[in-house]
Amino acid sequence: MERVPALDEPLKKSLGPATAKVMAEALDLHTVGDLLHHYPRRYAERGELTTLADLPLDEHVTVVAQVADARVLTFNGAKGRGQRLEVTITDGSGRLQLVFFGKGVHKPHKDLLPGTRAMFSGRVSLFNRRLQLAHPAYELLRGDGDESADSVGTWAGALIPIYPATTKLESWKIAKAVDAVLPSAGDAVDPLPPALREGRGLTDLPDALRRIHRPRTKADIADARERLKWDEAFVLQVALARRRHADTQLPAVPRRPTPDGILDAFDAKLPFTLTDGQSKVSAEIFDDLATDHPMHRLLQGEVGSGKTMVALRAMLAVVDAGGQAAMLAPTEVLAQQHHRSVTEMMGELAEGGMLGGAERATKVVLLTGSMGAAARRHALLDLVTGEAGIVIGTHALIEDKVQFHDLGLVVVDEQHRFGVEQRDALRGKGKQPPHLLVMTATPIPRTVAMTVFGDLETSVLDQLPAGRSPIASHVVPAADKPHFLARAWERVREEVGNGHQAYVVCPRIGDEEDQKKKAKASAEDEAEKRPPLAVLDVAEQLGAGPLAGLRIAVLHGRMHPDDKDDVMRRFAAGELDVLVATTVIEVGVNVPNATAMVIMDADRFGVSQLHQLRGRVGRGSAPGLCLLVSEMPEASPARQRLAAVAATLDGFELSRIDLEQRREGDVLGQAQSGVRSSLRVLTVIDDEEVITAAREEATALVLADPDLTGHPGLRTALDALLSEEREEYLEKG
């Protein structure tokens, strides 16, 4: 396939080896094309000042501002007398201090005279409770020599691109590098079919690249962004449409439940009625299972909305139809928990071939990596003979030795934790491709689901079953108000006194392995000054202090599986009062008697993760309480995030907030095999219309030309944007 030579040119040819090395290391930019797709974050006008009031702490920023005053101070330091230059810059609404030390004061002292306008770039830090930039890089904004009124007006109105930058590479240096490669934009091959481009009034790609980097007017920026959003949405939707199309060409065995079979027997013994949502979603799944090509469905729902019940009914329908169903869970704790709850829900229907088993029963087996040899051999035999209709396990299910009699359905729980290859290996164990049901307890806004899981049909459970209790959530500002933390532990004691139980969640374990990891702690942790709180330390402090006398146990991922299972069993049986754990309890753990949760260093967790954790309480008839403990200052983004979690129990709303704060790169990267996100201008939260329209256009195009033979530019863009690794991911699903 023909590649685009000009855009594939390594940057070192255009910019020199030193600059190219920094671009590669700091910004992951390697070719001319990479740099042309590194778009400005925003634009400043020379005559305009930017907002200083909302600068984010500890982030690298570029601001355009005016010097208000500058003064040199002399101080006595450890090495004798020294000098410090303090410069105050303003934007009319806020002020920011710049500081320069030692020999570094002379040049800025000459350059930064009051009234001077400049671009300043550096990391925002806090000193004496005031924001400052220490030793910022700066670029003066001067006129161009010709002082005629016209030229001054043009100069003042010019749009200055501000690029995503790093300490090693300021925005204006990136701008100069872009100037050097911008002529190559003319060689960019346009991925959008001409009919689509003309029909929607979009500019061509070379023009869009020139306008986004060097706009003459704000309309240039708007046109360029609109066009580039279409590129990103359309190419991704074409990839997903091709995958959907390929799936419809695969054969599958239709699985229709037998009347008066195990599913009917199971429904008859349920002590409650299914919610309307559960009935509706079950009907969608049964319709899919009855077709002769594989189901690919995403089942997402609120924490505790009864997804496991829906998945179990689907598995029973397949068993009724003579097939087997496998449920893949991300951790042993969760696999054991699922196995326990499924066998409890099924009762004698799960005792096929055993004394006391019902007439229409099957076997439900567990398969994990840590099982003893004899139990494992037994489970494998039950699978290959077809004795076991349902198997629940971890990635141990994927091993070569595991063979099925007739695998008809794969249920993947917490999809985002599984690599594509793992899912693919399990799907390959059917005589024909099995049906696939993917479950996630992290609610995903519709457009995100359409972009990330665009190959899957989506079912949503947004009703909570009757009997679930409300959860009250509060932020506990441990540094500002230490007495609030003391009160939190009193509340835990009160809950235990009332016959209930509590979780305390910490970000790390605190053993030797942990210490090794801590030695390689990120720069962010350095900035945080102290390592995150650890399960082992916190459990010890609580046992000796505020929770003395209560029955406390720990649970974390590096315990032996038998020990983990033992702790979970004791906690579920009410033999323990407080469980101090890592996020291993995040999904699937169901202890209705646990009513309180205290999350330590809550700012170290993501919004969706906090929502997941909180879903472990309030699962019975007593109301739940979740306390989010943080030492971050009130004005920090981390505290605002926690306030958002405390303010709503709506997981879909929280996932929107999470995405708006993190951008989609994380979400797409995670879902798409860890490859760098292809989204630069498209935001899946705001650009719903573009994504929906792109999906329709892509579906129609792929239907007419599945191999894209008539669209070589689009093929090139698919290769470049999706890379071989991601293309392989899209092929596999």
JSON list of C-alpha atoms in Angstrom, two decimals, residues 478-560:
[
{"chain": "A", "resi": 478, "resn": "ALA", "atom": "CA", "xyz": [-8.74, 15.47, 56.99]},
{"chain": "A", "resi": 479, "resn": "ALA", "atom": "CA", "xyz": [-6.10, 18.25, 56.79]},
{"chain": "A", "resi": 480, "resn": "ASP", "atom": "CA", "xyz": [-8.43, 21.27, 57.18]},
{"chain": "A", "resi": 481, "resn": "LYS", "atom": "CA", "xyz": [-10.72, 19.64, 59.77]},
{"chain": "A", "resi": 482, "resn": "PRO", "atom": "CA", "xyz": [-9.03, 16.73, 61.59]},
{"chain": "A", "resi": 483, "resn": "HIS", "atom": "CA", "xyz": [-12.02, 16.41, 63.96]},
{"chain": "A", "resi": 484, "resn": "PHE", "atom": "CA", "xyz": [-14.11, 15.35, 60.94]},
{"chain": "A", "resi": 485, "resn": "LEU", "atom": "CA", "xyz": [-11.85, 12.29, 60.54]},
{"chain": "A", "resi": 486, "resn": "ALA", "atom": "CA", "xyz": [-12.24, 11.46, 64.25]},
{"chain": "A", "resi": 487, "resn": "ARG", "atom": "CA", "xyz": [-16.02, 11.69, 63.75]},
{"chain": "A", "resi": 488, "resn": "ALA", "atom": "CA", "xyz": [-15.77, 9.33, 60.74]},
{"chain": "A", "resi": 489, "resn": "TRP", "atom": "CA", "xyz": [-14.29, 6.59, 62.94]},
{"chain": "A", "resi": 490, "resn": "GLU", "atom": "CA", "xyz": [-17.03, 7.23, 65.54]},
{"chain": "A", "resi": 491, "resn": "ARG", "atom": "CA", "xyz": [-19.62, 6.70, 62.78]},
{"chain": "A", "resi": 492, "resn": "VAL", "atom": "CA", "xyz": [-17.98, 3.37, 61.88]},
{"chain": "A", "resi": 493, "resn": "ARG", "atom": "CA", "xyz": [-18.20, 2.29, 65.55]},
{"chain": "A", "resi": 494, "resn": "GLU", "atom": "CA", "xyz": [-21.88, 3.34, 65.62]},
{"chain": "A", "resi": 495, "resn": "GLU", "atom": "CA", "xyz": [-22.66, 1.23, 62.52]},
{"chain": "A", "resi": 496, "resn": "VAL", "atom": "CA", "xyz": [-20.90, -1.78, 64.07]},
{"chain": "A", "resi": 497, "resn": "GLY", "atom": "CA", "xyz": [-22.73, -1.12, 67.35]},
{"chain": "A", "resi": 498, "resn": "ASN", "atom": "CA", "xyz": [-26.00, -1.37, 65.41]},
{"chain": "A", "resi": 499, "resn": "GLY", "atom": "CA", "xyz": [-25.03, -4.84, 64.17]},
{"chain": "A", "resi": 500, "resn": "HIS", "atom": "CA", "xyz": [-23.63, -3.72, 60.78]},
{"chain": "A", "resi": 501, "resn": "GLN", "atom": "CA", "xyz": [-20.18, -3.91, 59.15]},
{"chain": "A", "resi": 502, "resn": "ALA", "atom": "CA", "xyz": [-17.81, -1.49, 57.41]},
{"chain": "A", "resi": 503, "resn": "TYR", "atom": "CA", "xyz": [-15.12, -1.29, 54.72]},
{"chain": "A", "resi": 504, "resn": "VAL", "atom": "CA", "xyz": [-12.02, 0.91, 54.88]},
{"chain": "A", "resi": 505, "resn": "VAL", "atom": "CA", "xyz": [-10.36, 1.27, 51.47]},
{"chain": "A", "resi": 506, "resn": "CYS", "atom": "CA", "xyz": [-6.73, 2.35, 50.90]},
{"chain": "A", "resi": 507, "resn": "PRO", "atom": "CA", "xyz": [-4.80, 2.98, 47.64]},
{"chain": "A", "resi": 508, "resn": "ARG", "atom": "CA", "xyz": [-1.92, 0.58, 48.32]},
{"chain": "A", "resi": 509, "resn": "ILE", "atom": "CA", "xyz": [-0.97, -2.55, 50.27]},
{"chain": "A", "resi": 510, "resn": "GLY", "atom": "CA", "xyz": [2.11, -1.52, 52.27]},
{"chain": "A", "resi": 511, "resn": "ASP", "atom": "CA", "xyz": [4.29, -4.67, 52.03]},
{"chain": "A", "resi": 512, "resn": "GLU", "atom": "CA", "xyz": [7.84, -5.07, 50.70]},
{"chain": "A", "resi": 513, "resn": "GLU", "atom": "CA", "xyz": [6.73, -5.39, 47.06]},
{"chain": "A", "resi": 514, "resn": "ASP", "atom": "CA", "xyz": [4.91, -2.14, 47.53]},
{"chain": "A", "resi": 515, "resn": "GLN", "atom": "CA", "xyz": [8.05, -0.48, 48.85]},
{"chain": "A", "resi": 516, "resn": "LYS", "atom": "CA", "xyz": [9.93, -1.44, 45.65]},
{"chain": "A", "resi": 517, "resn": "LYS", "atom": "CA", "xyz": [7.18, 0.13, 43.58]},
{"chain": "A", "resi": 518, "resn": "LYS", "atom": "CA", "xyz": [7.25, 3.20, 45.79]},
{"chain": "A", "resi": 519, "resn": "ALA", "atom": "CA", "xyz": [10.96, 3.61, 45.11]},
{"chain": "A", "resi": 520, "resn": "LYS", "atom": "CA", "xyz": [10.01, 4.13, 41.46]},
{"chain": "A", "resi": 521, "resn": "ALA", "atom": "CA", "xyz": [7.23, 6.53, 42.47]},
{"chain": "A", "resi": 522, "resn": "SER", "atom": "CA", "xyz": [6.11, 8.98, 39.86]},
{"chain": "A", "resi": 523, "resn": "ALA", "atom": "CA", "xyz": [6.99, 12.66, 39.88]},
{"chain": "A", "resi": 524, "resn": "GLU", "atom": "CA", "xyz": [3.38, 13.27, 40.84]},
{"chain": "A", "resi": 525, "resn": "ASP", "atom": "CA", "xyz": [3.88, 11.33, 44.05]},
{"chain": "A", "resi": 526, "resn": "GLU", "atom": "CA", "xyz": [7.03, 13.35, 44.70]},
{"chain": "A", "resi": 527, "resn": "ALA", "atom": "CA", "xyz": [4.89, 16.44, 44.43]},
{"chain": "A", "resi": 528, "resn": "GLU", "atom": "CA", "xyz": [2.34, 14.96, 46.83]},
{"chain": "A", "resi": 529, "resn": "LYS", "atom": "CA", "xyz": [5.14, 14.71, 49.43]},
{"chain": "A", "resi": 530, "resn": "ARG", "atom": "CA", "xyz": [3.87, 11.52, 51.07]},
{"chain": "A", "resi": 531, "resn": "PRO", "atom": "CA", "xyz": [3.11, 8.08, 49.67]},
{"chain": "A", "resi": 532, "resn": "PRO", "atom": "CA", "xyz": [-0.54, 6.99, 49.54]},
{"chain": "A", "resi": 533, "resn": "LEU", "atom": "CA", "xyz": [-1.92, 5.33, 52.68]},
{"chain": "A", "resi": 534, "resn": "ALA", "atom": "CA", "xyz": [-1.49, 1.56, 52.88]},
{"chain": "A", "resi": 535, "resn": "VAL", "atom": "CA", "xyz": [-3.85, -1.22, 54.00]},
{"chain": "A", "resi": 536, "resn": "LEU", "atom": "CA", "xyz": [-1.38, -2.87, 56.40]},
{"chain": "A", "resi": 537, "resn": "ASP", "atom": "CA", "xyz": [-0.43, 0.42, 58.13]},
{"chain": "A", "resi": 538, "resn": "VAL", "atom": "CA", "xyz": [-3.98, 1.73, 58.38]},
{"chain": "A", "resi": 539, "resn": "ALA", "atom": "CA", "xyz": [-5.34, -1.60, 59.73]},
{"chain": "A", "resi": 540, "resn": "GLU", "atom": "CA", "xyz": [-2.67, -1.58, 62.45]},
{"chain": "A", "resi": 541, "resn": "GLN", "atom": "CA", "xyz": [-3.34, 2.08, 63.40]},
{"chain": "A", "resi": 542, "resn": "LEU", "atom": "CA", "xyz": [-7.11, 1.56, 63.53]},
{"chain": "A", "resi": 543, "resn": "GLY", "atom": "CA", "xyz": [-6.79, -1.62, 65.61]},
{"chain": "A", "resi": 544, "resn": "ALA", "atom": "CA", "xyz": [-4.58, 0.16, 68.12]},
{"chain": "A", "resi": 545, "resn": "GLY", "atom": "CA", "xyz": [-6.51, 3.44, 68.04]},
{"chain": "A", "resi": 546, "resn": "PRO", "atom": "CA", "xyz": [-9.99, 4.60, 66.98]},
{"chain": "A", "resi": 547, "resn": "LEU", "atom": "CA", "xyz": [-11.39, 1.12, 66.20]},
{"chain": "A", "resi": 548, "resn": "ALA", "atom": "CA", "xyz": [-9.70, -0.79, 69.04]},
{"chain": "A", "resi": 549, "resn": "GLY", "atom": "CA", "xyz": [-11.71, -3.79, 70.19]},
{"chain": "A", "resi": 550, "resn": "LEU", "atom": "CA", "xyz": [-13.47, -4.34, 66.84]},
{"chain": "A", "resi": 551, "resn": "ARG", "atom": "CA", "xyz": [-12.83, -7.45, 64.72]},
{"chain": "A", "resi": 552, "resn": "ILE", "atom": "CA", "xyz": [-10.63, -6.11, 61.89]},
{"chain": "A", "resi": 553, "resn": "ALA", "atom": "CA", "xyz": [-9.14, -8.04, 58.94]},
{"chain": "A", "resi": 554, "resn": "VAL", "atom": "CA", "xyz": [-7.23, -7.05, 55.79]},
{"chain": "A", "resi": 555, "resn": "LEU", "atom": "CA", "xyz": [-7.83, -8.03, 52.15]},
{"chain": "A", "resi": 556, "resn": "HIS", "atom": "CA", "xyz": [-5.53, -7.29, 49.20]},
{"chain": "A", "resi": 557, "resn": "GLY", "atom": "CA", "xyz": [-4.44, -8.72, 45.87]},
{"chain": "A", "resi": 558, "resn": "ARG", "atom": "CA", "xyz": [-1.17, -10.31, 47.01]},
{"chain": "A", "resi": 559, "resn": "MET", "atom": "CA", "xyz": [-2.72, -12.59, 49.65]},
{"chain": "A", "resi": 560, "resn": "HIS", "atom": "CA", "xyz": [-2.95, -16.31, 48.89]}
]
